[in-house]
Each structure stands twice: as structure tokens, then as C-alpha cells.
Tab-separated table of C-alpha atoms in Angstrom:
chain	number	residue	atom	x	y	z
A	28	ALA	CA	5.410	17.864	23.714
A	29	ALA	CA	4.730	16.654	27.228
A	30	GLY	CA	1.234	14.969	27.880
A	31	GLU	CA	0.766	14.078	24.099
A	32	ARG	CA	-0.507	10.476	23.436
A	33	SER	CA	1.420	8.300	21.095
A	34	SER	CA	-0.478	7.139	17.990
A	35	TYR	CA	0.595	3.672	18.331
A	36	THR	CA	0.944	1.256	21.287
A	37	ILE	CA	4.481	0.382	22.401
A	38	VAL	CA	5.005	-3.235	23.210
A	39	ASP	CA	8.074	-4.433	25.098
A	40	HIS	CA	9.470	-7.721	24.241
A	41	THR	CA	11.898	-9.314	26.567
A	42	TYR	CA	14.087	-12.395	25.576
A	43	ASP	CA	16.923	-14.465	26.872
A	44	ALA	CA	18.154	-15.105	23.289
A	45	VAL	CA	17.379	-13.682	19.762
A	46	VAL	CA	18.428	-15.964	16.849
A	47	VAL	CA	18.922	-14.240	13.640
A	48	GLY	CA	18.253	-16.288	10.645
A	49	ALA	CA	15.705	-19.131	10.219
A	50	GLY	CA	17.712	-21.350	8.171
A	51	GLY	CA	18.569	-25.056	9.257
A	52	ALA	CA	21.009	-23.727	11.862
A	53	GLY	CA	19.022	-20.881	13.211
A	54	LEU	CA	15.896	-22.953	13.599
A	55	ARG	CA	17.936	-25.762	15.239
A	56	ALA	CA	19.388	-23.170	17.647
A	57	ALA	CA	16.043	-21.647	18.496
A	58	ILE	CA	14.499	-24.948	19.225
A	59	GLY	CA	17.374	-26.150	21.407
A	60	LEU	CA	17.379	-22.837	23.354
A	61	SER	CA	13.643	-23.016	23.846
A	62	GLU	CA	13.808	-26.805	24.831
A	63	HIS	CA	16.169	-25.670	27.483
A	64	GLY	CA	13.856	-23.152	28.893
A	65	PHE	CA	14.978	-20.114	27.370
A	66	ASN	CA	12.624	-17.496	26.266
A	67	THR	CA	13.662	-17.285	22.538
A	68	ALA	CA	12.869	-15.249	19.556
A	69	CYS	CA	13.796	-16.331	15.926
A	70	ILE	CA	13.741	-13.479	13.237
A	71	THR	CA	14.315	-13.785	9.637
A	72	LYS	CA	14.326	-11.575	6.475
A	73	LEU	CA	12.675	-14.334	4.437
A	74	PHE	CA	9.359	-16.367	4.732
A	75	PRO	CA	10.285	-19.393	6.701
A	76	THR	CA	9.824	-21.712	3.705
A	77	ARG	CA	12.012	-19.615	1.414
A	78	SER	CA	15.346	-19.925	3.435
A	79	HIS	CA	18.655	-20.648	1.871
A	80	THR	CA	18.222	-24.201	3.391
A	81	VAL	CA	15.043	-24.775	1.506
A	82	ALA	CA	16.512	-23.395	-1.637
A	83	ALA	CA	19.563	-25.794	-1.528
A	84	GLN	CA	17.048	-28.838	-1.684
């Protein structure tokens, strides 16, 4: 109802680019965008050292 407080804090994240996937290509894209001044987020479903790129090694 009106006036009730939320049980959690809402945080607003604003990015110029969001890269989905942190394999070799995703990380390279995120780094390149960041190096060119874009506020960039990189998200992945796996722990970074468990990507398919690492598994291929």
C-alpha cells in the first residue's frame, strides 16, 4: 500500500554498454569499450575462470 517501505534497497545501475558473456570475446569487447570511455558492465552465468574459453585450453 501507499507509504510502505521496501524491505530492500533499490540500486539504479546505468551503463553505456552491457556485454553478456565473459569468454574471450566478451572480455575483449568489455575492455575495448571501457578503454574508449564507455561505462561498461560485463555479466556472465559462470565464474570468470570457468568460461568456455578456459575450458577449451
